[in-house]
C-alpha positions as MATLAB code, in Angstrom:
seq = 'XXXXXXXXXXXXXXXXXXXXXXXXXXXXXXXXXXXXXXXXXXXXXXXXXXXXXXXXXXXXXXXXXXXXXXXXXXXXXXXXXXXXXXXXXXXXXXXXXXXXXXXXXXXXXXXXXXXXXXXXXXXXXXXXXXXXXXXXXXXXXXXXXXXXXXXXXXXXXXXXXXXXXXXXXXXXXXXXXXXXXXXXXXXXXXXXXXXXXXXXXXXXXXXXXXXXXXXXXXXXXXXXXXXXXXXXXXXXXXXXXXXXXXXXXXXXXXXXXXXXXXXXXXXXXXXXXXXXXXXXXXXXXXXXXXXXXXXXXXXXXXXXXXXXXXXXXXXXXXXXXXXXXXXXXXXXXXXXXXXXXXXXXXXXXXXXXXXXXXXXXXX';
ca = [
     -97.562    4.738   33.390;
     -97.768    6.655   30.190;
     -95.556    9.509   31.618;
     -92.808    7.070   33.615;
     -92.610    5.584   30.090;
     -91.678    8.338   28.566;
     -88.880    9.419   30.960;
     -87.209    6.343   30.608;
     -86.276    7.045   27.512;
     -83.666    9.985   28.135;
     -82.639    7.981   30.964;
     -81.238    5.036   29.525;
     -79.944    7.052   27.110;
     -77.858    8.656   29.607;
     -77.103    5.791   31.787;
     -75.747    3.876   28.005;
     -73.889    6.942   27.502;
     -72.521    6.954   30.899;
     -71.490    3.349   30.510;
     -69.864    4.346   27.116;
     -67.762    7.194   28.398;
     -66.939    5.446   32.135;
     -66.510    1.487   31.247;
     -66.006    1.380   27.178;
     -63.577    3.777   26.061;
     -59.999    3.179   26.476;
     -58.357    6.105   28.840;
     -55.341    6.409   26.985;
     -56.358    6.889   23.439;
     -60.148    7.731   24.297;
     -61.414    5.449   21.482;
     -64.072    2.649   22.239;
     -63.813   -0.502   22.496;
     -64.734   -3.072   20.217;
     -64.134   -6.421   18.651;
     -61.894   -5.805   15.993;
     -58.180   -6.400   16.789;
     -56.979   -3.174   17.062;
     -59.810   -1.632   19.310;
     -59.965   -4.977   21.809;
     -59.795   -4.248   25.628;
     -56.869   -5.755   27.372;
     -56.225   -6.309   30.480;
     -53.055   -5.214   32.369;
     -51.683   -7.729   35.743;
     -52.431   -4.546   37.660;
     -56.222   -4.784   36.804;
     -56.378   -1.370   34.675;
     -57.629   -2.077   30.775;
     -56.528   -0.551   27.654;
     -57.067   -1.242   23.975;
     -54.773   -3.239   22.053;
     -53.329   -0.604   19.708;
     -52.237    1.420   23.205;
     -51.046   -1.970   24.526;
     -48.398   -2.360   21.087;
     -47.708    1.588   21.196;
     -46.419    1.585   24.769;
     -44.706   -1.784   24.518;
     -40.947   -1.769   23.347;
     -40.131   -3.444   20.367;
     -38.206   -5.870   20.953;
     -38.567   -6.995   24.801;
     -42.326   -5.913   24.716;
     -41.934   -4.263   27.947;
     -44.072   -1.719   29.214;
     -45.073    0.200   32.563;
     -49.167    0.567   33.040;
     -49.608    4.483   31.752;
     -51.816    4.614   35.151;
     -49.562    3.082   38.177;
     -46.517    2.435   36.690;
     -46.909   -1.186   37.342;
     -44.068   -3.006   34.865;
     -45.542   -5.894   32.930;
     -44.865   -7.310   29.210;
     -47.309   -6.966   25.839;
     -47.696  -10.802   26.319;
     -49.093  -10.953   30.038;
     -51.985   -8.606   28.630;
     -55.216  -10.743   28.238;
     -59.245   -9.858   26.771;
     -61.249   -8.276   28.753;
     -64.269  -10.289   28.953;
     -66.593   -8.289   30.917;
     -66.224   -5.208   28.936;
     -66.664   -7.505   25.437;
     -69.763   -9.133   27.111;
     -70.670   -5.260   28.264;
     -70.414   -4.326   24.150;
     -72.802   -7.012   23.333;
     -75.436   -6.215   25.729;
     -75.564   -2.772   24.989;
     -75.470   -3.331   21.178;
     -77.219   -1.141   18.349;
     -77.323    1.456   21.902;
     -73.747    2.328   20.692;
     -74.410    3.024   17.059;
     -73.154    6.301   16.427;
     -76.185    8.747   15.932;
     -77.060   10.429   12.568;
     -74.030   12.648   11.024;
     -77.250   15.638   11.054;
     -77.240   16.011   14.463;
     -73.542   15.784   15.347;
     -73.170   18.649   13.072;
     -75.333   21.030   15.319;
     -74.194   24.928   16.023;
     -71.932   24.950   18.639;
     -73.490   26.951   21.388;
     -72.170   29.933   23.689;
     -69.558   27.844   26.105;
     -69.172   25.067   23.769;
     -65.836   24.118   22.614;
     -64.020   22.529   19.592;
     -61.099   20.713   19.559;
     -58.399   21.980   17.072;
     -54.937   20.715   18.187;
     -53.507   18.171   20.553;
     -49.816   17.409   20.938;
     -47.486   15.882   24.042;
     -48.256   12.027   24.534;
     -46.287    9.073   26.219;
     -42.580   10.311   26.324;
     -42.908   14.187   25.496;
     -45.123   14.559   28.487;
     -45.685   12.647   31.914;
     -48.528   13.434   34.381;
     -48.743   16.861   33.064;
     -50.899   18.576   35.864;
     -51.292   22.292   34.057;
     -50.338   24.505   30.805;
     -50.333   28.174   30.405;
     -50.095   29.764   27.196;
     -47.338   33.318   26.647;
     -48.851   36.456   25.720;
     -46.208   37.390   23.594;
     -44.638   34.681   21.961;
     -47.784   32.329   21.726;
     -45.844   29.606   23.365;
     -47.270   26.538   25.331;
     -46.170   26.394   29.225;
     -46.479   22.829   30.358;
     -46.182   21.595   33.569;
     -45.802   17.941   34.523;
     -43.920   14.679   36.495;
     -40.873   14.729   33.704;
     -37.048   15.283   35.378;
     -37.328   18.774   34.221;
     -40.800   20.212   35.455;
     -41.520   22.637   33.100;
     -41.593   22.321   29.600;
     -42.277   24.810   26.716;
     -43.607   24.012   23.708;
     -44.061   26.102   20.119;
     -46.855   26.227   18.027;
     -46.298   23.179   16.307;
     -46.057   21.228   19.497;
     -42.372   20.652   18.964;
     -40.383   20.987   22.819;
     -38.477   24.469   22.585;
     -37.097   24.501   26.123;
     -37.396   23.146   29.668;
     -36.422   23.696   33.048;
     -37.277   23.216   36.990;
     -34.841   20.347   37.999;
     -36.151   17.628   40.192;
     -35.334   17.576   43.662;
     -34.836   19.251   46.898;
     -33.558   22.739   46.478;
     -35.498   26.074   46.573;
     -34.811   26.543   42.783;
     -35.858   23.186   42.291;
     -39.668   21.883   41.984;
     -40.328   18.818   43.732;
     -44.379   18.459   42.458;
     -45.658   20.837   40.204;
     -49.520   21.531   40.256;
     -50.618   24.499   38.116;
     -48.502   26.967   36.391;
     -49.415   30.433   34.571;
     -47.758   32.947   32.287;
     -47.773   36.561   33.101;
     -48.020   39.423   30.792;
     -44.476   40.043   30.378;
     -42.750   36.379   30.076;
     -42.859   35.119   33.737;
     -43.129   31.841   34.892;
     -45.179   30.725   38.194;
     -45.498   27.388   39.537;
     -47.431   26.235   42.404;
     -45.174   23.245   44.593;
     -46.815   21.006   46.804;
     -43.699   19.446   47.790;
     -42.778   22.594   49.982;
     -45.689   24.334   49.462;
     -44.693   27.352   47.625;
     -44.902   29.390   44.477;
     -42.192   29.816   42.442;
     -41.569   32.869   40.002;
     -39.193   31.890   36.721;
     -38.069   33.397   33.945;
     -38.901   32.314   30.264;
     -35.500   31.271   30.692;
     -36.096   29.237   33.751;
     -33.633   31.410   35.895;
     -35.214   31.490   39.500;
     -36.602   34.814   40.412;
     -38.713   34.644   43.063;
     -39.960   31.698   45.759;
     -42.595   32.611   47.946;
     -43.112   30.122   50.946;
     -44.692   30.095   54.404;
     -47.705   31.584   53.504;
     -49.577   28.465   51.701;
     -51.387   25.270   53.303;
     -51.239   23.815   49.893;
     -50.792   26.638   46.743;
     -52.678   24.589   44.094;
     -53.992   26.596   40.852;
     -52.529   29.890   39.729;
     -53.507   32.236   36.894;
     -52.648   35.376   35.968;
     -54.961   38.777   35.948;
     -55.405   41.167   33.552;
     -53.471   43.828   35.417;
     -50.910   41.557   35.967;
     -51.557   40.118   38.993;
     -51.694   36.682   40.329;
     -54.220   34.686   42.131;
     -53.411   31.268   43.222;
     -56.080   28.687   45.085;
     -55.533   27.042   48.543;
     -56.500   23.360   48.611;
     -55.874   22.583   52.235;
     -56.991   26.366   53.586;
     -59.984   26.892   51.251;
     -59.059   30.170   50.268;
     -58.329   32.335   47.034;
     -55.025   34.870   47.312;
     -54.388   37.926   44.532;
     -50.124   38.260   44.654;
     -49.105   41.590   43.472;
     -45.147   40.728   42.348;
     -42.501   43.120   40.894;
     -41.535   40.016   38.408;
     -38.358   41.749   36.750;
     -37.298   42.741   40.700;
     -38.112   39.344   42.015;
     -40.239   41.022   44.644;
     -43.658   40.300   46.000;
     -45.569   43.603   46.760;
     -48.531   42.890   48.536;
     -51.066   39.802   49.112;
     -54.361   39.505   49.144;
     -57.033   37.277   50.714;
     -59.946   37.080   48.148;
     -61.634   34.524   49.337;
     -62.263   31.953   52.420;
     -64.253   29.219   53.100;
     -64.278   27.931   50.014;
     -64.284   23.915   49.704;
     -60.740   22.063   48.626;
     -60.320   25.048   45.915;
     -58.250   23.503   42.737;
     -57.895   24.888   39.294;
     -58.606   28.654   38.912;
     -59.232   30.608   35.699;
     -59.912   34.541   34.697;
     -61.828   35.871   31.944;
     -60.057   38.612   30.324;
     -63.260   39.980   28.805;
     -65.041   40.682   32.124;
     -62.186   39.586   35.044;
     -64.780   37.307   36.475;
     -62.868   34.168   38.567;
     -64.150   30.994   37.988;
     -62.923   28.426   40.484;
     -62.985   24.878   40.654;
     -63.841   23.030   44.268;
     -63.460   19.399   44.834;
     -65.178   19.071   48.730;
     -63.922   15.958   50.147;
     -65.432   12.708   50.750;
     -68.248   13.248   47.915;
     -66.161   10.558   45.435;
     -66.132   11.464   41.284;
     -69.905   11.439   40.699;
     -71.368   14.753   39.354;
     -72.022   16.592   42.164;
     -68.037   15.777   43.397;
     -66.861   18.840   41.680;
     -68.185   22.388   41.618;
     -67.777   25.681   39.743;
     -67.593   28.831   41.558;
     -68.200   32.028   39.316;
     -66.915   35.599   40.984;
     -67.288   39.351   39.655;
     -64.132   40.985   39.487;
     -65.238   42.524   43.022;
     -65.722   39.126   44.371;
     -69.198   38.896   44.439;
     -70.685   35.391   43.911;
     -72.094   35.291   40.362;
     -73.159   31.252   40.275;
     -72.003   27.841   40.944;
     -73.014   24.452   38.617;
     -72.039   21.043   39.543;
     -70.048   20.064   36.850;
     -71.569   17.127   34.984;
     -70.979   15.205   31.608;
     -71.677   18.216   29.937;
     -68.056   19.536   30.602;
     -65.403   17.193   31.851;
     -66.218   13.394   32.323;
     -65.835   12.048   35.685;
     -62.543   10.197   35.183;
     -60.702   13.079   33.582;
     -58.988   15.560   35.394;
     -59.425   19.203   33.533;
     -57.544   22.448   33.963;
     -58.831   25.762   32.090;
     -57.110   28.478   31.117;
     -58.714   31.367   29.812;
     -55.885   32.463   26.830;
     -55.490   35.578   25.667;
     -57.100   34.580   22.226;
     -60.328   34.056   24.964;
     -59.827   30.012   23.976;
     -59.503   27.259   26.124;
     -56.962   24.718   26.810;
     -56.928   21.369   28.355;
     -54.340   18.708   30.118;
     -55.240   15.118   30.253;
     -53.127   14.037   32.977;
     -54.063    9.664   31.994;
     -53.399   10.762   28.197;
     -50.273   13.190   28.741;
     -51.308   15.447   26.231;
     -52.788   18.940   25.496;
     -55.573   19.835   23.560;
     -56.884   23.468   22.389;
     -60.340   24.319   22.156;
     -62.106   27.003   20.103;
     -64.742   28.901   22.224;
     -64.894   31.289   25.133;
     -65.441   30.863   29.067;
     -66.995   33.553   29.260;
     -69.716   31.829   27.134;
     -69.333   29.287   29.899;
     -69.620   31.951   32.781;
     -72.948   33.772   31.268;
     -74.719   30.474   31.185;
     -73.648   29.249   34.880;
     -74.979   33.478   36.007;
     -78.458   32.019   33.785;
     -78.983   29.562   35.360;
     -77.982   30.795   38.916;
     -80.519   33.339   38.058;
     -83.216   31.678   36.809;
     -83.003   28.923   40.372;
     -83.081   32.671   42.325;
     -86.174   33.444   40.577;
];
């Protein structure tokens, strides 16, 4: 008795903090909920609920028309109601919520843990954006997203230098972006799922290369430290090095790293070791915990760990793309918030821990 007791402890805790990341924070600003006006949930005709504050900010002016930043569904500020279940939720859950002590939110940060710096993009800069790359040598922020033009690059300050990658149906043209990457000297490669290629730009956005026919479903791309490219397969479960002449527009030589790996998405290298870390997403499992997985390789492909990923790096109803930058940060695209964040800290930190712990489960 004495023992379940005590266990139950750090598991309400968790299932409270569950509740307050899943059910009581609003998914477009990512502040809780609560009573006063500002931080009210409200809900939408579609069903979806965001705070009041989000509810004014996407609203126009005058009309008070808005689209729901989630399914597009048009509605007006004034067709927005309370959200009584998540108020009545609030109250239940009470002094649970109280923020803890200012002591322990001040710990160390830890090997793999990151801290955000910078955020920029938001509701009309950015729409959907599905992945970001950052350029070696200018230090400048590669978006990619749902906007008319695909493919938008931003400066330090977060101000929109340039953009390119029309909509629509021609070769040159990128019909859905889902990852993009930087190489060493100033390319541009997007993965297309609308005809299921890659496609090699410019910083300019001059076409240079498209490389189709060879892809189920090209989803993540980053680049190597020697240049190269490697570039997940969703549908085939596989992982593909590209070896391109970028300045020629030609590809050299492919590469099957990998096979039988389970609806592969976002991809990321180290630059401090080359390991591959590789997200999977096997089908059918839904968004709990155990939905997504982390795949750590050597540089010779040998499996270094896996982790379920967990609270403890994404939460379950955000979508996260790394890339490991050449400053060994990390960045991050919030496809529900259309922004981009910037994270001091290391994957590599990230990477030793998952090889711990694969190690210590060996032993």
């Amino acid at each position: 008795m004495g023992t379940e007791a005590s266990g139950s402890g750090p598991a309400l805790q968790e299932l409270v903090r569950e509740a307050e990341i899943s059910l009581l924070e609003c998914k477009v600003c990512f502040e809780r909920f609560g009573h006063r006006q500002q931080r009210r949930p409200r809900n939408l005709p579609c069903g979806h609920v965001v705070c009041l504050a989000c509810v004014a900010a996407l609203a126009h002016p005058r009309t008070l028309a808005l689209e729901c930043p989630f399914c597009r569904r048009a509605c007006r500020g004034c067709d927005t109601s309370d959200c009584l279940p998540v108020l009545h939720l609030l109250e239940l859950l009470g002094s649970a919520l109280r923020p803890a002590p200012a002591a322990h939110r001040a710990a160390p940060s830890a090997p793999g843990a990151f801290t955000c710096h910078h955020v920029f993009g938001g509701w009309g800069t950015l729409v959907n954006p599905t992945g970001l790359a950052l350029c070696p040598k200018t230090g400048r922020v590669v978006v990619a997203h749902d906007g008319r033009r695909r493919v938008k690059i931003f400066d330090s300050g977060g101000g929109c230098a340039h953009q390119f990658g029309e909509k629509g149906e021609g070769a040159q043209d990128i019909r859905y972006p889902l990852d993009v990457t930087v190489t060493n000297d100033c390319h541009v490669v997007v993965t297309d799922a609308g005809d299921r290629s890659i496609k090699v730009f410019d910083f300019f956005g001059q076409v240079k290369l498209v490389i189709g026919g060879q892809f189920s479903l090209p989803w993540g791309v980053e680049t190597t430290p020697q240049n190269g490219v490697v570039v997940t397969d969703a549908e085939a479960g596989s992982l593909h090095l590209l070896e391109v002449d970028f300045p020629e527009g030609v590809l050299r030589r492919t590469e099957k790293l990998q096979v039988h790996l389970s609806n592969p998405r976002g991809v990321a290298v180290s630059w401090l070791t080359g390991a591959i870390a590789v997200l999977e997403h096997p089908p059918g499992l839904g968004t709990g915990a155990c939905g997504t997985t982390v795949k750590v390789f050597s540089p010779s492909m040998q499996l270094v760990g896996q982790v379920a990923i967990s609270f403890g790096w994404m939460c379950r109803e955000r979508r996260l793309f790394l890339e490991s930058s050449r400053e060994k940060g990390l960045c991050d695209v919030h496809r529900c918030h259309s922004t981009c964040s910037f994270f001091d800290g290391t994957l590599d930190g990230a990477i030793k821990e998952i090889g711990a712990s694969e190690t210590g489960r060996k032993k």
